[in-house]
Amino acid sequence: MKKQLDIATWARKDQFAFFRRFEEPFFGVTVEVDCTAAYNRAKAGGHSFFLEYLHCSLVAANETEPFRYRISGDDVWIFGQVNASPTINRPDGTFGFAYMDFHPAMADFLPAANAEIARVQASTGLVPAVSGENVIHYSSLPWINFTGISHARSFSFPDSCPKISFGKMTEKAGRRVMPTSVHVHHALMDGFHVAQYLDRFQELLNA
């Protein structure tokens, strides 16, 4: 389900009109999140740490409304929910695209997500997931403790999906921390909204 946003009455209509004309309308931030509790929760539950923090991120994104906005032509649509389109690493060093539906409860999210990981890891080649516009593009770089990141983009392809990347988990002062990068379309949101997402993401990691 989706509904059209009334741009004429939108408080950000001027920002939308300004930034949508940019050749590169995306902006990004990189922060360090504390994932100690989330890591311990995944190990105690016997499931993937990657899926633990991915689900936390999806919950936070769905609760932060601008992360569900998408541009289509001259219009902005608000999706009822957004799902995950993550890259999945394979044992041979390649990766494939996956598609995972969002479920608010971790117990409902895990079975299909695990099955999708197994499917991609057993496949070859680079086949884009069948997902549509109501996704967030996720990637994980568990080998790199990065402090910044950029993304390959085709500027001729209309794209307004957020891009969220996770890096290598390290230990600092007895805590487990992980770099997280968030790139979003500036016509749809500002730093204030990214901060809302990041605050909620950290709350969920701590839960």
PDB file of C-alpha atoms in Angstrom, residues 63-183:
ATOM      1  CA  GLU A  63       9.258   4.062  12.012  1.00  0.00           C
ATOM      2  CA  THR A  64      11.006   7.107  10.464  1.00  0.00           C
ATOM      3  CA  GLU A  65       8.477   8.194   7.844  1.00  0.00           C
ATOM      4  CA  PRO A  66      10.763   9.945   5.310  1.00  0.00           C
ATOM      5  CA  PHE A  67      12.625   6.649   4.866  1.00  0.00           C
ATOM      6  CA  ARG A  68       9.385   5.398   3.288  1.00  0.00           C
ATOM      7  CA  TYR A  69       9.162   8.268   0.785  1.00  0.00           C
ATOM      8  CA  ARG A  70       9.959   7.623  -2.872  1.00  0.00           C
ATOM      9  CA  ILE A  71      10.008   9.906  -5.915  1.00  0.00           C
ATOM     10  CA  SER A  72       8.083   8.836  -9.020  1.00  0.00           C
ATOM     11  CA  GLY A  73       8.139  11.387 -11.809  1.00  0.00           C
ATOM     12  CA  ASP A  74       7.002  14.675 -10.270  1.00  0.00           C
ATOM     13  CA  ASP A  75       5.272  12.976  -7.354  1.00  0.00           C
ATOM     14  CA  VAL A  76       6.286  11.704  -3.925  1.00  0.00           C
ATOM     15  CA  TRP A  77       4.722   8.500  -2.633  1.00  0.00           C
ATOM     16  CA  ILE A  78       4.616   7.253   0.953  1.00  0.00           C
ATOM     17  CA  PHE A  79       4.867   3.476   1.178  1.00  0.00           C
ATOM     18  CA  GLY A  80       3.126   1.636   3.985  1.00  0.00           C
ATOM     19  CA  GLN A  81       6.297  -0.321   4.616  1.00  0.00           C
ATOM     20  CA  VAL A  82       9.783  -0.656   3.169  1.00  0.00           C
ATOM     21  CA  ASN A  83      11.681  -3.905   2.865  1.00  0.00           C
ATOM     22  CA  ALA A  84      15.342  -4.878   2.605  1.00  0.00           C
ATOM     23  CA  SER A  85      17.412  -5.422  -0.522  1.00  0.00           C
ATOM     24  CA  PRO A  86      20.795  -6.414   0.942  1.00  0.00           C
ATOM     25  CA  THR A  87      23.939  -7.728  -0.677  1.00  0.00           C
ATOM     26  CA  ILE A  88      24.797 -11.241   0.495  1.00  0.00           C
ATOM     27  CA  ASN A  89      28.425 -12.367   0.527  1.00  0.00           C
ATOM     28  CA  ARG A  90      29.326 -15.791  -0.857  1.00  0.00           C
ATOM     29  CA  PRO A  91      32.182 -18.114   0.218  1.00  0.00           C
ATOM     30  CA  ASP A  92      33.951 -17.538  -3.131  1.00  0.00           C
ATOM     31  CA  GLY A  93      34.279 -13.803  -2.503  1.00  0.00           C
ATOM     32  CA  THR A  94      31.439 -12.700  -4.793  1.00  0.00           C
ATOM     33  CA  PHE A  95      28.068 -11.378  -3.693  1.00  0.00           C
ATOM     34  CA  GLY A  96      24.467 -11.423  -4.862  1.00  0.00           C
ATOM     35  CA  PHE A  97      21.412  -9.258  -4.285  1.00  0.00           C
ATOM     36  CA  ALA A  98      18.673 -10.461  -1.949  1.00  0.00           C
ATOM     37  CA  TYR A  99      15.154  -9.365  -1.102  1.00  0.00           C
ATOM     38  CA  MET A 100      13.668  -9.666   2.395  1.00  0.00           C
ATOM     39  CA  ASP A 101      10.185  -8.611   3.449  1.00  0.00           C
ATOM     40  CA  PHE A 102       9.887  -6.538   6.598  1.00  0.00           C
ATOM     41  CA  HIS A 103       8.165  -8.045   9.631  1.00  0.00           C
ATOM     42  CA  PRO A 104       7.976  -6.054  12.891  1.00  0.00           C
ATOM     43  CA  ALA A 105       8.659  -9.185  14.968  1.00  0.00           C
ATOM     44  CA  MET A 106      12.108 -10.757  14.727  1.00  0.00           C
ATOM     45  CA  ALA A 107      10.591 -14.236  15.022  1.00  0.00           C
ATOM     46  CA  ASP A 108       8.572 -13.601  11.856  1.00  0.00           C
ATOM     47  CA  PHE A 109      11.467 -11.988   9.981  1.00  0.00           C
ATOM     48  CA  LEU A 110      14.124 -14.668  10.577  1.00  0.00           C
ATOM     49  CA  PRO A 111      12.810 -17.766   8.728  1.00  0.00           C
ATOM     50  CA  ALA A 112      12.316 -16.131   5.334  1.00  0.00           C
ATOM     51  CA  ALA A 113      15.488 -14.049   5.707  1.00  0.00           C
ATOM     52  CA  ASN A 114      17.578 -17.158   6.430  1.00  0.00           C
ATOM     53  CA  ALA A 115      16.023 -18.933   3.441  1.00  0.00           C
ATOM     54  CA  GLU A 116      16.818 -15.952   1.194  1.00  0.00           C
ATOM     55  CA  ILE A 117      20.457 -15.894   2.353  1.00  0.00           C
ATOM     56  CA  ALA A 118      20.770 -19.607   1.575  1.00  0.00           C
ATOM     57  CA  ARG A 119      19.226 -19.085  -1.858  1.00  0.00           C
ATOM     58  CA  VAL A 120      21.643 -16.285  -2.804  1.00  0.00           C
ATOM     59  CA  GLN A 121      24.697 -18.101  -1.446  1.00  0.00           C
ATOM     60  CA  ALA A 122      23.804 -21.184  -3.523  1.00  0.00           C
ATOM     61  CA  SER A 123      23.400 -19.111  -6.695  1.00  0.00           C
ATOM     62  CA  THR A 124      25.957 -17.610  -9.081  1.00  0.00           C
ATOM     63  CA  GLY A 125      26.159 -14.367 -10.974  1.00  0.00           C
ATOM     64  CA  LEU A 126      24.675 -11.015 -10.129  1.00  0.00           C
ATOM     65  CA  VAL A 127      20.910 -11.124 -10.446  1.00  0.00           C
ATOM     66  CA  PRO A 128      19.098  -8.082  -9.021  1.00  0.00           C
ATOM     67  CA  ALA A 129      16.410  -8.949  -6.508  1.00  0.00           C
ATOM     68  CA  VAL A 130      12.808  -8.447  -7.549  1.00  0.00           C
ATOM     69  CA  SER A 131      11.951  -5.688  -5.128  1.00  0.00           C
ATOM     70  CA  GLY A 132      10.616  -2.453  -6.618  1.00  0.00           C
ATOM     71  CA  GLU A 133      10.894   1.004  -5.101  1.00  0.00           C
ATOM     72  CA  ASN A 134       9.811   0.172  -1.543  1.00  0.00           C
ATOM     73  CA  VAL A 135      13.210  -1.109  -0.445  1.00  0.00           C
ATOM     74  CA  ILE A 136      16.308   0.086   1.317  1.00  0.00           C
ATOM     75  CA  HIS A 137      19.572  -0.897  -0.342  1.00  0.00           C
ATOM     76  CA  TYR A 138      21.774  -2.531   2.281  1.00  0.00           C
ATOM     77  CA  SER A 139      25.388  -3.672   2.135  1.00  0.00           C
ATOM     78  CA  SER A 140      27.732  -5.163   4.697  1.00  0.00           C
ATOM     79  CA  LEU A 141      31.524  -4.798   4.662  1.00  0.00           C
ATOM     80  CA  PRO A 142      32.492  -6.899   7.707  1.00  0.00           C
ATOM     81  CA  TRP A 143      36.198  -6.698   6.808  1.00  0.00           C
ATOM     82  CA  ILE A 144      36.520  -2.879   6.938  1.00  0.00           C
ATOM     83  CA  ASN A 145      36.315  -0.539   9.921  1.00  0.00           C
ATOM     84  CA  PHE A 146      35.484   2.373   7.628  1.00  0.00           C
ATOM     85  CA  THR A 147      35.027   6.026   8.588  1.00  0.00           C
ATOM     86  CA  GLY A 148      33.358   7.002   5.315  1.00  0.00           C
ATOM     87  CA  ILE A 149      31.958   5.374   2.198  1.00  0.00           C
ATOM     88  CA  SER A 150      30.698   6.264  -1.285  1.00  0.00           C
ATOM     89  CA  HIS A 151      28.412   4.324  -3.605  1.00  0.00           C
ATOM     90  CA  ALA A 152      28.503   3.433  -7.285  1.00  0.00           C
ATOM     91  CA  ARG A 153      25.489   5.117  -8.916  1.00  0.00           C
ATOM     92  CA  SER A 154      23.964   5.411 -12.373  1.00  0.00           C
ATOM     93  CA  PHE A 155      22.865   9.038 -12.539  1.00  0.00           C
ATOM     94  CA  SER A 156      20.600   8.326 -15.529  1.00  0.00           C
ATOM     95  CA  PHE A 157      18.565   5.870 -13.442  1.00  0.00           C
ATOM     96  CA  PRO A 158      15.916   7.522 -11.220  1.00  0.00           C
ATOM     97  CA  ASP A 159      16.642   6.357  -7.702  1.00  0.00           C
ATOM     98  CA  SER A 160      15.474   7.691  -4.345  1.00  0.00           C
ATOM     99  CA  CYS A 161      15.976   4.585  -2.157  1.00  0.00           C
ATOM    100  CA  PRO A 162      18.102   5.042   0.997  1.00  0.00           C
ATOM    101  CA  LYS A 163      21.429   3.175   1.083  1.00  0.00           C
ATOM    102  CA  ILE A 164      22.680   1.873   4.419  1.00  0.00           C
ATOM    103  CA  SER A 165      26.029   0.112   4.904  1.00  0.00           C
ATOM    104  CA  PHE A 166      27.545  -1.656   7.902  1.00  0.00           C
ATOM    105  CA  GLY A 167      31.239  -2.217   8.557  1.00  0.00           C
ATOM    106  CA  LYS A 168      33.534  -4.310  10.724  1.00  0.00           C
ATOM    107  CA  MET A 169      32.618  -4.843  14.360  1.00  0.00           C
ATOM    108  CA  THR A 170      35.484  -4.007  16.720  1.00  0.00           C
ATOM    109  CA  GLU A 171      35.948  -3.770  20.487  1.00  0.00           C
ATOM    110  CA  LYS A 172      36.494  -0.454  22.225  1.00  0.00           C
ATOM    111  CA  ALA A 173      36.665   0.025  25.989  1.00  0.00           C
ATOM    112  CA  GLY A 174      34.938  -3.299  26.553  1.00  0.00           C
ATOM    113  CA  ARG A 175      32.099  -2.540  24.127  1.00  0.00           C
ATOM    114  CA  ARG A 176      31.402  -3.821  20.612  1.00  0.00           C
ATOM    115  CA  VAL A 177      31.038  -1.037  18.043  1.00  0.00           C
ATOM    116  CA  MET A 178      30.352  -0.941  14.316  1.00  0.00           C
ATOM    117  CA  PRO A 179      30.491   1.801  11.655  1.00  0.00           C
ATOM    118  CA  THR A 180      27.190   2.527   9.953  1.00  0.00           C
ATOM    119  CA  SER A 181      26.784   4.669   6.849  1.00  0.00           C
ATOM    120  CA  VAL A 182      23.471   6.208   5.771  1.00  0.00           C
ATOM    121  CA  HIS A 183      22.981   7.821   2.335  1.00  0.00           C
TER     122      HIS A 183
END
